[in-house]
Tab-separated table of C-alpha atoms in Angstrom:
chain	number	residue	atom	x	y	z
A	19	UNK	CA	-40.949	-0.494	-5.914
A	20	UNK	CA	-42.482	2.956	-5.749
A	21	UNK	CA	-39.809	5.660	-5.266
A	22	UNK	CA	-42.256	8.568	-5.725
A	23	UNK	CA	-43.416	8.661	-2.096
A	24	UNK	CA	-42.113	10.800	0.724
A	25	UNK	CA	-38.414	11.359	1.361
A	26	UNK	CA	-38.533	9.125	4.456
A	27	UNK	CA	-40.169	6.368	2.484
A	28	UNK	CA	-37.571	6.692	-0.270
A	29	UNK	CA	-34.708	6.504	2.197
A	30	UNK	CA	-36.239	3.488	3.904
A	31	UNK	CA	-36.666	1.806	0.546
A	32	UNK	CA	-33.008	2.302	-0.374
A	33	UNK	CA	-31.999	0.905	3.016
A	34	UNK	CA	-34.113	-2.191	2.408
A	35	UNK	CA	-32.408	-2.628	-0.968
A	36	UNK	CA	-29.001	-2.387	0.703
A	37	UNK	CA	-29.955	-5.000	3.314
A	38	UNK	CA	-31.242	-7.320	0.586
A	39	UNK	CA	-28.099	-6.939	-1.540
A	40	UNK	CA	-25.761	-7.482	1.389
A	41	UNK	CA	-27.595	-10.580	2.585
A	42	UNK	CA	-27.596	-12.168	-0.870
A	43	UNK	CA	-24.410	-10.788	-2.467
A	44	UNK	CA	-22.152	-13.666	-1.479
A	45	UNK	CA	-24.648	-16.249	-2.777
A	46	UNK	CA	-25.473	-14.500	-6.070
A	47	UNK	CA	-22.240	-12.698	-6.981
A	48	UNK	CA	-19.529	-14.743	-5.342
A	49	UNK	CA	-16.805	-13.753	-2.861
A	50	UNK	CA	-14.790	-11.322	-4.993
A	51	UNK	CA	-17.772	-9.438	-6.400
A	52	UNK	CA	-19.377	-9.324	-2.963
A	53	UNK	CA	-16.286	-7.538	-1.601
A	54	UNK	CA	-16.447	-4.897	-4.332
A	55	UNK	CA	-20.190	-4.517	-3.701
A	56	UNK	CA	-19.396	-3.869	-0.064
A	57	UNK	CA	-17.010	-1.063	-0.993
A	58	UNK	CA	-19.566	0.417	-3.373
A	59	UNK	CA	-22.222	0.274	-0.648
A	60	UNK	CA	-20.105	2.612	1.486
A	61	UNK	CA	-20.636	5.233	-1.186
A	62	UNK	CA	-24.377	4.457	-1.252
A	63	UNK	CA	-24.485	4.910	2.530
A	64	UNK	CA	-22.964	8.346	2.071
A	65	UNK	CA	-25.676	9.048	-0.501
A	66	UNK	CA	-28.367	8.262	2.086
A	67	UNK	CA	-26.747	10.467	4.716
A	68	UNK	CA	-26.430	13.397	2.350
A	69	UNK	CA	-30.002	12.924	1.105
A	70	UNK	CA	-31.271	12.968	4.681
A	71	UNK	CA	-29.538	16.260	5.380
A	72	UNK	CA	-30.620	17.985	2.155
A	73	UNK	CA	-33.093	20.817	2.439
A	74	UNK	CA	-34.911	20.344	-0.885
A	75	UNK	CA	-35.118	17.983	-3.839
A	76	UNK	CA	-32.572	19.920	-5.905
A	77	UNK	CA	-29.938	19.520	-3.206
A	78	UNK	CA	-30.856	15.860	-2.903
A	79	UNK	CA	-30.207	15.357	-6.615
A	80	UNK	CA	-26.899	17.240	-6.341
A	81	UNK	CA	-25.749	15.128	-3.383
A	82	UNK	CA	-26.826	11.967	-5.182
A	83	UNK	CA	-24.777	12.964	-8.207
A	84	UNK	CA	-21.715	13.561	-6.032
A	85	UNK	CA	-22.141	10.184	-4.348
A	86	UNK	CA	-22.536	8.332	-7.630
A	87	UNK	CA	-19.372	10.065	-8.881
A	88	UNK	CA	-17.520	8.705	-5.841
A	89	UNK	CA	-19.102	5.299	-6.464
A	90	UNK	CA	-17.832	5.302	-10.047
A	91	UNK	CA	-14.353	6.286	-8.797
A	92	UNK	CA	-14.292	3.309	-6.436
A	93	UNK	CA	-15.629	0.989	-9.139
A	94	UNK	CA	-12.932	2.145	-11.559
A	95	UNK	CA	-10.175	1.368	-9.076
A	96	UNK	CA	-8.175	-1.854	-9.621
A	97	UNK	CA	-9.468	-4.892	-7.742
A	98	UNK	CA	-6.954	-5.167	-4.975
A	99	UNK	CA	-9.294	-6.557	-2.329
A	100	UNK	CA	-9.498	-10.327	-2.554
A	101	UNK	CA	-10.321	-13.055	-0.025
A	102	UNK	CA	-10.574	-12.172	3.665
A	103	UNK	CA	-11.439	-8.483	3.306
A	104	UNK	CA	-14.998	-8.987	2.043
A	105	UNK	CA	-16.041	-10.183	5.487
A	106	UNK	CA	-14.745	-7.010	7.090
A	107	UNK	CA	-16.441	-4.850	4.458
A	108	UNK	CA	-19.757	-6.690	4.788
A	109	UNK	CA	-19.687	-6.408	8.572
A	110	UNK	CA	-19.105	-2.658	8.649
A	111	UNK	CA	-21.462	-1.866	5.767
A	112	UNK	CA	-24.293	-3.969	7.183
A	113	UNK	CA	-23.834	-2.338	10.574
A	114	UNK	CA	-23.807	1.144	9.036
A	115	UNK	CA	-26.879	0.430	6.886
A	116	UNK	CA	-28.813	-1.026	9.843
A	117	UNK	CA	-27.876	1.910	12.043
A	118	UNK	CA	-28.920	4.394	9.373
A	119	UNK	CA	-32.244	2.602	8.927
A	120	UNK	CA	-32.931	2.907	12.642
A	121	UNK	CA	-31.989	6.582	12.626
A	122	UNK	CA	-34.410	7.271	9.770
A	123	UNK	CA	-37.283	5.396	11.389
A	124	UNK	CA	-36.814	6.635	14.955
A	125	UNK	CA	-36.313	10.131	16.251
A	126	UNK	CA	-36.319	9.913	20.071
A	127	UNK	CA	-36.853	12.965	22.209
A	128	UNK	CA	-33.666	14.374	23.740
A	129	UNK	CA	-33.291	16.403	26.886
A	130	UNK	CA	-31.974	19.996	26.655
A	131	UNK	CA	-28.638	18.867	28.155
A	132	UNK	CA	-28.238	16.137	25.517
A	133	UNK	CA	-29.191	18.611	22.796
A	134	UNK	CA	-26.557	21.082	23.995
A	135	UNK	CA	-23.883	18.377	24.220
A	136	UNK	CA	-24.717	17.140	20.735
A	137	UNK	CA	-24.582	20.660	19.299
A	138	UNK	CA	-21.168	21.265	20.898
A	139	UNK	CA	-19.850	17.983	19.488
A	140	UNK	CA	-21.207	18.900	16.055
A	141	UNK	CA	-19.557	22.299	16.314
A	142	UNK	CA	-16.180	20.684	17.002
A	143	UNK	CA	-16.589	18.376	14.011
A	144	UNK	CA	-17.456	21.336	11.825
A	145	UNK	CA	-14.312	23.124	13.014
A	146	UNK	CA	-12.225	20.122	11.970
A	147	UNK	CA	-13.971	20.005	8.604
A	148	UNK	CA	-13.120	23.652	8.019
A	149	UNK	CA	-9.400	22.857	8.233
A	150	UNK	CA	-7.678	22.211	4.942
A	151	UNK	CA	-5.645	19.045	4.398
A	152	UNK	CA	-2.465	21.091	4.732
A	153	UNK	CA	-3.593	22.400	8.129
A	154	UNK	CA	-4.701	18.934	9.235
A	155	UNK	CA	-1.284	17.508	8.334
A	156	UNK	CA	0.506	20.171	10.359
A	157	UNK	CA	-1.866	19.642	13.268
A	158	UNK	CA	-1.355	15.874	13.100
A	159	UNK	CA	2.409	16.273	12.980
A	160	UNK	CA	2.561	18.439	16.107
A	161	UNK	CA	-0.035	16.509	18.131
A	162	UNK	CA	0.596	12.887	17.117
A	163	UNK	CA	3.866	12.414	15.215
A	164	UNK	CA	6.438	14.771	16.747
A	165	UNK	CA	7.849	13.988	20.183
A	166	UNK	CA	8.226	16.514	22.982
A	167	UNK	CA	11.908	17.448	23.571
A	168	UNK	CA	11.760	16.527	27.314
A	169	UNK	CA	10.485	13.058	26.421
A	170	UNK	CA	13.304	12.539	23.918
A	171	UNK	CA	15.933	13.821	26.351
A	172	UNK	CA	14.669	11.524	29.093
A	173	UNK	CA	14.812	8.463	26.824
A	174	UNK	CA	18.265	9.352	25.520
A	175	UNK	CA	19.544	9.932	29.044
A	176	UNK	CA	18.305	6.523	30.219
A	177	UNK	CA	19.794	4.815	27.161
A	178	UNK	CA	23.153	6.523	27.690
A	179	UNK	CA	23.199	5.462	31.346
A	180	UNK	CA	22.609	1.849	30.303
A	181	UNK	CA	25.284	2.181	27.625
A	182	UNK	CA	27.814	3.360	30.213
A	183	UNK	CA	26.957	0.512	32.585
A	184	UNK	CA	27.269	-2.201	29.915
A	185	UNK	CA	30.497	-0.847	28.486
A	186	UNK	CA	32.067	-0.586	31.938
A	187	UNK	CA	31.015	-4.140	32.752
A	188	UNK	CA	32.476	-5.581	29.529
A	189	UNK	CA	35.766	-3.720	29.986
A	190	UNK	CA	36.151	-5.093	33.506
A	191	UNK	CA	34.995	-8.663	32.824
A	192	UNK	CA	36.353	-9.088	29.274
A	193	UNK	CA	39.290	-6.686	28.921
A	194	UNK	CA	40.664	-8.592	25.923
A	195	UNK	CA	37.460	-8.285	23.884
A	196	UNK	CA	38.218	-5.853	21.012
A	197	UNK	CA	35.249	-3.494	20.983
A	198	UNK	CA	34.879	0.051	19.745
A	199	UNK	CA	33.156	2.871	21.593
A	200	UNK	CA	29.506	2.047	22.204
A	201	UNK	CA	26.970	4.675	21.186
A	202	UNK	CA	23.284	5.286	20.569
A	203	UNK	CA	21.800	4.963	17.111
A	204	UNK	CA	18.520	4.622	15.274
A	205	UNK	CA	15.445	6.795	14.972
A	206	UNK	CA	15.620	8.203	18.514
A	207	UNK	CA	19.002	9.762	17.795
A	208	UNK	CA	18.102	10.865	14.243
A	209	UNK	CA	14.857	12.625	15.241
A	210	UNK	CA	12.772	10.167	13.223
A	211	UNK	CA	10.933	8.446	16.066
A	212	UNK	CA	7.199	9.140	16.276
A	213	UNK	CA	4.217	8.861	18.638
A	214	UNK	CA	6.322	8.028	21.732
A	215	UNK	CA	9.980	7.655	22.684
A	216	UNK	CA	9.730	3.980	23.552
A	217	UNK	CA	12.721	2.346	21.854
A	218	UNK	CA	16.415	3.015	21.373
A	219	UNK	CA	19.347	1.201	19.839
A	220	UNK	CA	22.742	0.594	21.498
A	221	UNK	CA	25.442	0.080	18.857
A	222	UNK	CA	28.276	-2.277	19.835
A	223	UNK	CA	31.033	-2.140	17.179
A	224	UNK	CA	33.314	-5.161	16.891
A	225	UNK	CA	36.926	-4.502	15.889
A	226	UNK	CA	38.329	-6.936	13.313
A	227	UNK	CA	41.905	-7.195	12.031
A	228	UNK	CA	41.906	-6.085	8.404
A	229	UNK	CA	44.541	-8.696	7.500
A	230	UNK	CA	42.539	-11.571	8.984
A	231	UNK	CA	38.968	-10.875	7.912
A	232	UNK	CA	37.174	-10.039	4.692
A	233	UNK	CA	33.595	-8.812	4.260
A	234	UNK	CA	31.906	-10.579	1.342
A	235	UNK	CA	28.880	-8.926	-0.341
A	236	UNK	CA	25.702	-10.984	-0.397
A	237	UNK	CA	25.684	-11.190	-4.197
A	238	UNK	CA	29.069	-12.955	-4.108
A	239	UNK	CA	28.020	-15.647	-1.618
A	240	UNK	CA	26.100	-18.860	-2.119
A	241	UNK	CA	23.093	-17.167	-0.536
A	242	UNK	CA	22.978	-14.571	-3.380
A	243	UNK	CA	20.885	-12.288	-1.156
A	244	UNK	CA	21.959	-8.614	-1.399
A	245	UNK	CA	21.395	-8.019	2.324
A	246	UNK	CA	22.960	-11.249	3.642
A	247	UNK	CA	26.713	-10.670	3.793
A	248	UNK	CA	29.350	-13.009	5.204
A	249	UNK	CA	32.648	-12.418	7.036
A	250	UNK	CA	35.373	-14.828	5.967
A	251	UNK	CA	38.507	-15.676	7.954
A	252	UNK	CA	41.490	-15.274	5.604
A	253	UNK	CA	45.267	-15.905	5.669
A	254	UNK	CA	44.925	-18.975	7.877
A	255	UNK	CA	48.167	-20.364	6.397
A	256	UNK	CA	50.119	-17.399	7.776
A	257	UNK	CA	47.979	-16.527	10.823
A	258	UNK	CA	46.496	-19.763	12.169
A	259	UNK	CA	43.239	-19.962	14.030
A	260	UNK	CA	43.475	-18.389	17.469
A	261	UNK	CA	45.385	-15.244	16.431
A	262	UNK	CA	42.157	-13.243	16.438
A	263	UNK	CA	39.851	-12.925	19.442
A	264	UNK	CA	36.850	-13.573	17.211
A	265	UNK	CA	38.205	-16.917	15.944
A	266	UNK	CA	36.299	-18.579	18.794
A	267	UNK	CA	33.051	-17.697	16.989
A	268	UNK	CA	33.984	-19.217	13.628
A	269	UNK	CA	31.533	-21.601	11.957
A	270	UNK	CA	32.761	-23.218	8.746
A	271	UNK	CA	35.471	-20.609	8.204
A	272	UNK	CA	33.100	-17.630	8.657
A	273	UNK	CA	32.351	-15.383	11.624
A	274	UNK	CA	28.910	-16.428	12.841
A	275	UNK	CA	26.518	-13.602	13.672
A	276	UNK	CA	24.355	-15.995	15.660
A	277	UNK	CA	27.338	-17.141	17.762
A	278	UNK	CA	28.249	-13.504	18.495
A	279	UNK	CA	24.680	-12.737	19.635
A	280	UNK	CA	24.640	-15.828	21.866
A	281	UNK	CA	27.949	-14.751	23.404
A	282	UNK	CA	26.609	-11.278	24.286
A	283	UNK	CA	23.406	-12.819	25.611
A	284	UNK	CA	25.366	-14.878	28.110
A	285	UNK	CA	28.020	-12.239	28.864
A	286	UNK	CA	25.616	-9.321	29.312
A	287	UNK	CA	21.952	-10.264	29.545
A	288	UNK	CA	22.395	-13.264	31.840
A	289	UNK	CA	25.386	-12.070	33.868
A	290	UNK	CA	24.993	-8.393	34.794
A	291	UNK	CA	23.402	-7.664	38.167
A	292	UNK	CA	20.348	-5.837	36.849
A	293	UNK	CA	18.705	-5.248	40.276
A	294	UNK	CA	21.832	-3.385	41.348
A	295	UNK	CA	21.753	-1.235	38.211
A	296	UNK	CA	18.037	-0.646	38.742
A	297	UNK	CA	18.654	0.776	42.199
A	298	UNK	CA	21.489	2.945	40.885
A	299	UNK	CA	19.400	4.423	38.059
A	300	UNK	CA	16.145	4.649	40.097
A	301	UNK	CA	14.256	2.584	37.557
A	302	UNK	CA	13.440	-1.043	36.833
A	303	UNK	CA	15.859	-2.602	34.322
A	304	UNK	CA	15.373	-6.170	33.160
A	305	UNK	CA	16.456	-8.198	30.134
A	306	UNK	CA	13.852	-9.515	27.713
A	307	UNK	CA	14.937	-13.138	27.402
A	308	UNK	CA	13.782	-15.857	25.054
A	309	UNK	CA	13.914	-13.871	21.817
A	310	UNK	CA	16.518	-13.832	19.049
A	311	UNK	CA	17.580	-10.245	19.800
A	312	UNK	CA	19.359	-8.585	22.732
A	313	UNK	CA	16.772	-6.374	24.383
A	314	UNK	CA	16.351	-4.579	27.688
A	315	UNK	CA	13.201	-3.128	29.186
A	316	UNK	CA	13.472	-0.003	31.319
A	317	UNK	CA	10.479	1.104	33.346
A	318	UNK	CA	10.751	4.269	35.450
A	319	UNK	CA	10.166	3.800	39.187
A	320	UNK	CA	8.983	6.041	41.996
A	321	UNK	CA	10.749	7.196	45.137
A	322	UNK	CA	10.089	3.837	46.865
A	323	UNK	CA	11.645	1.907	43.999
A	324	UNK	CA	8.282	0.555	42.922
A	325	UNK	CA	7.345	0.144	39.297
A	326	UNK	CA	5.389	3.104	37.913
A	327	UNK	CA	2.712	3.226	35.232
A	328	UNK	CA	4.926	5.183	32.809
A	329	UNK	CA	5.597	3.709	29.409
A	330	UNK	CA	8.531	1.336	29.119
A	331	UNK	CA	11.652	2.116	27.112
A	332	UNK	CA	13.099	-0.817	25.173
A	333	UNK	CA	16.796	-0.779	24.301
A	334	UNK	CA	18.143	-3.147	21.666
A	335	UNK	CA	21.812	-4.063	21.890
A	336	UNK	CA	23.143	-4.397	18.326
A	337	UNK	CA	26.602	-5.900	17.570
A	338	UNK	CA	27.875	-4.568	14.254
A	339	UNK	CA	30.829	-4.392	11.862
A	340	UNK	CA	31.906	-1.282	9.969
A	341	UNK	CA	34.036	-0.989	6.867
A	342	UNK	CA	33.959	2.341	5.002
A	343	UNK	CA	30.244	3.089	4.513
A	344	UNK	CA	29.157	-0.526	4.977
A	345	UNK	CA	27.434	-1.445	8.241
A	346	UNK	CA	26.731	-5.104	8.984
A	347	UNK	CA	24.578	-6.013	11.969
A	348	UNK	CA	24.195	-9.280	13.871
A	349	UNK	CA	20.431	-9.853	13.648
A	350	UNK	CA	19.594	-13.561	13.398
A	351	UNK	CA	15.886	-12.716	13.232
A	352	UNK	CA	16.549	-11.125	9.815
A	353	UNK	CA	19.083	-13.625	8.449
A	354	UNK	CA	17.644	-16.904	9.744
A	355	UNK	CA	18.226	-19.762	9.027
A	356	UNK	CA	21.763	-18.801	7.946
A	357	UNK	CA	23.851	-18.694	11.147
A	358	UNK	CA	26.866	-17.158	9.372
A	359	UNK	CA	24.996	-14.340	7.633
A	360	UNK	CA	25.281	-10.687	8.662
A	361	UNK	CA	22.592	-8.189	7.767
A	362	UNK	CA	23.546	-5.232	5.567
A	363	UNK	CA	21.833	-2.221	7.163
A	364	UNK	CA	20.503	0.266	4.612
A	365	UNK	CA	19.176	2.581	7.323
A	366	UNK	CA	22.324	4.792	7.432
A	367	UNK	CA	22.235	5.280	3.656
A	368	UNK	CA	18.493	6.066	3.598
A	369	UNK	CA	18.689	8.491	6.513
A	370	UNK	CA	21.722	10.266	5.089
A	371	UNK	CA	20.123	10.585	1.652
A	372	UNK	CA	16.933	12.102	3.073
A	373	UNK	CA	18.951	14.585	5.132
A	374	UNK	CA	21.046	15.557	2.087
A	375	UNK	CA	17.976	16.137	-0.082
A	376	UNK	CA	16.250	18.259	2.564
A	377	UNK	CA	19.412	20.283	3.186
A	378	UNK	CA	19.847	20.948	-0.515
A	379	UNK	CA	16.370	22.373	-1.174
A	380	UNK	CA	14.949	23.033	2.298
A	381	UNK	CA	12.424	20.256	1.752
A	382	UNK	CA	10.094	18.498	4.172
A	383	UNK	CA	10.808	14.869	3.239
A	384	UNK	CA	11.720	13.859	6.793
A	385	UNK	CA	8.635	15.749	7.955
A	386	UNK	CA	6.479	13.729	5.555
A	387	UNK	CA	8.192	10.494	6.606
A	388	UNK	CA	7.353	11.094	10.262
A	389	UNK	CA	3.710	11.753	9.399
A	390	UNK	CA	3.523	8.535	7.365
A	391	UNK	CA	5.202	6.554	10.147
A	392	UNK	CA	2.748	7.897	12.720
A	393	UNK	CA	-0.223	7.158	10.447
A	394	UNK	CA	0.915	3.559	9.974
A	395	UNK	CA	1.692	3.025	13.639
A	396	UNK	CA	-1.662	4.344	14.850
A	397	UNK	CA	-3.767	2.622	12.185
A	398	UNK	CA	-4.157	-1.135	12.832
A	399	UNK	CA	-4.625	-1.927	9.136
A	400	UNK	CA	-1.406	-0.113	8.153
A	401	UNK	CA	0.691	-1.170	11.138
A	402	UNK	CA	2.594	-3.917	9.212
A	403	UNK	CA	4.191	-1.186	7.086
A	404	UNK	CA	7.532	-0.469	8.719
A	405	UNK	CA	9.778	2.558	8.399
A	406	UNK	CA	12.019	1.167	5.625
A	407	UNK	CA	9.305	0.905	2.917
A	408	UNK	CA	8.032	4.388	3.773
A	409	UNK	CA	11.519	5.929	3.585
A	410	UNK	CA	12.163	4.250	0.236
A	411	UNK	CA	8.754	5.389	-0.999
A	412	UNK	CA	9.785	9.007	-0.401
A	413	UNK	CA	13.222	8.467	-1.943
A	414	UNK	CA	11.697	7.025	-5.125
A	415	UNK	CA	9.166	9.841	-5.281
A	416	UNK	CA	11.931	12.423	-4.828
A	417	UNK	CA	13.459	11.308	-8.134
A	418	UNK	CA	10.352	12.466	-10.008
A	419	UNK	CA	9.122	15.284	-7.741
A	420	UNK	CA	11.426	18.143	-6.838
A	421	UNK	CA	9.035	20.344	-4.839
A	422	UNK	CA	9.025	19.121	-1.242
A	423	UNK	CA	8.386	22.497	0.351
A	424	UNK	CA	6.044	22.950	3.284
A	425	UNK	CA	3.391	24.443	0.991
A	426	UNK	CA	3.245	21.264	-1.106
A	427	UNK	CA	3.132	18.854	1.828
A	428	UNK	CA	-0.542	18.014	1.238
A	429	UNK	CA	0.071	17.231	-2.440
A	430	UNK	CA	3.035	14.994	-1.622
A	431	UNK	CA	1.035	13.228	1.087
A	432	UNK	CA	-1.768	12.370	-1.325
A	433	UNK	CA	0.785	11.318	-3.911
A	434	UNK	CA	2.414	8.979	-1.393
A	435	UNK	CA	-0.960	7.299	-0.839
A	436	UNK	CA	-1.461	6.802	-4.573
A	437	UNK	CA	2.078	5.502	-5.094
A	438	UNK	CA	1.770	3.125	-2.166
A	439	UNK	CA	-1.419	1.655	-3.621
A	440	UNK	CA	0.460	0.966	-6.848
A	441	UNK	CA	3.274	-0.792	-5.002
A	442	UNK	CA	0.782	-2.901	-3.053
A	443	UNK	CA	-0.987	-3.906	-6.266
A	444	UNK	CA	2.341	-5.160	-7.597
A	445	UNK	CA	3.256	-6.627	-4.192
A	446	UNK	CA	6.705	-5.099	-4.687
A	447	UNK	CA	8.499	-1.976	-3.483
A	448	UNK	CA	12.146	-2.192	-4.451
A	449	UNK	CA	14.862	-0.754	-2.271
A	450	UNK	CA	16.273	2.554	-3.455
A	451	UNK	CA	19.878	1.413	-2.939
A	452	UNK	CA	19.419	-2.327	-3.574
A	453	UNK	CA	16.785	-2.717	-6.322
A	454	UNK	CA	16.913	-6.501	-6.060
A	455	UNK	CA	15.431	-6.274	-2.551
A	456	UNK	CA	11.627	-6.241	-2.302
A	457	UNK	CA	10.672	-4.406	0.876
A	458	UNK	CA	7.112	-5.787	0.791
A	459	UNK	CA	8.091	-9.437	0.594
A	460	UNK	CA	7.386	-9.979	4.294
A	461	UNK	CA	3.710	-8.999	4.050
A	462	UNK	CA	0.985	-11.624	3.855
A	463	UNK	CA	-1.811	-11.511	1.295
A	464	UNK	CA	-4.365	-10.590	3.953
A	465	UNK	CA	-2.201	-7.722	5.200
A	466	UNK	CA	-1.863	-6.380	1.662
A	467	UNK	CA	-5.651	-6.587	1.208
A	468	UNK	CA	-6.374	-4.698	4.421
A	469	UNK	CA	-3.829	-1.992	3.696
A	470	UNK	CA	-5.098	-1.650	0.136
A	471	UNK	CA	-8.681	-1.226	1.313
A	472	UNK	CA	-7.730	1.460	3.833
A	473	UNK	CA	-5.623	3.372	1.296
A	474	UNK	CA	-8.329	3.162	-1.383
A	475	UNK	CA	-10.738	4.791	1.050
A	476	UNK	CA	-8.129	7.498	1.723
A	477	UNK	CA	-7.749	8.414	-1.957
A	478	UNK	CA	-10.920	10.523	-1.926
A	479	UNK	CA	-10.769	11.387	1.789
A	480	UNK	CA	-7.154	11.395	3.053
A	481	UNK	CA	-8.341	12.899	6.340
A	482	UNK	CA	-9.500	9.469	7.526
A	483	UNK	CA	-5.824	8.589	8.060
A	484	UNK	CA	-5.349	11.581	10.348
A	485	UNK	CA	-8.011	10.750	12.934
């Protein structure tokens, strides 16, 4: 090939090379190498774009050097992407290369109106590029992550109204059921919910007699799972079965979390007159049946009682047990197939620890957590990452990094990306309070590959996560 021709000819030649490599990479190099070639080709595409915009040959050489530096950075990264992701890479790279080839070969005439619109759009992009990462993070937090106070107040008010209705119904229908005061909990109450106020948690504490029940840590049970606790009925020789209200939900000598959830499903979800409550609260309230959890959907209505287009609020009803600082929840979806197991919730410990650290040094850990949660929720590739791994990521990082001030938010954000890549490579992120628990164990291999690819791209350009 002759690369000494015109700039257009050189660009077209590189594009042809890219098309040839992409069409033959899988056959010649194999699946794994083809995936890495696809990633490298993204850097080559950037080389072509920069070369096309350069004003002279010296700038072209400078841009090419920068692109090859980025290419070497990607090549030096560990090979996280395995099967499944190479197809996605090939698809996007081939599309980008083909589109760039067409742009280089064709320059259609544009009307003055189109030219003006394009210049305005370019001006807006340039304004965004002028912003530093620190400014982009603050902008993203206020426009995407943080919730408006009226939205939060509206959601909390609806959840409290439902809480009052359910508690009143249970007291009238089941006056002998020993329950504590119901309350709201979770991220909506702790100012950790992001993007939209669309879910809340209704805590339903069960009251157990201390002399009749004993909470057994997961490590001491046959399950040996740190988060799967059991509640044993004790002193049966002195207080026979039937002395406690909850004896009716015993399975094999243990209080069954699944039996408790089924009881509340029948007593609340299938029994309460929800149309009547809907008319009282001027909104549509209906139970979400068929799932393992106790969930209600609330959709605001208009003056005629018709369903509106506003976003729904989902309220999860969560039976739980408290003893000192231990909180056990009845969540069969987390403890299946063990019907007697109760889930040890680490959320109160994690939230309290983050608040303590921020109060001690005026840090922005919770601020950073909300940004990470919003990024993962709005990015399809990162959506499988839930709040618990992100909170533990920040807690682990806080042990080695003490500066969490607002001025260092951009540095901590980039460091979180790097640390998360390392955890994904190991397929393990251990809980801060229960090191034996791997918070990434629920992710599939394909999900890990997709998240790893997205985060690798964000190492050199973290702004792509803030779009």
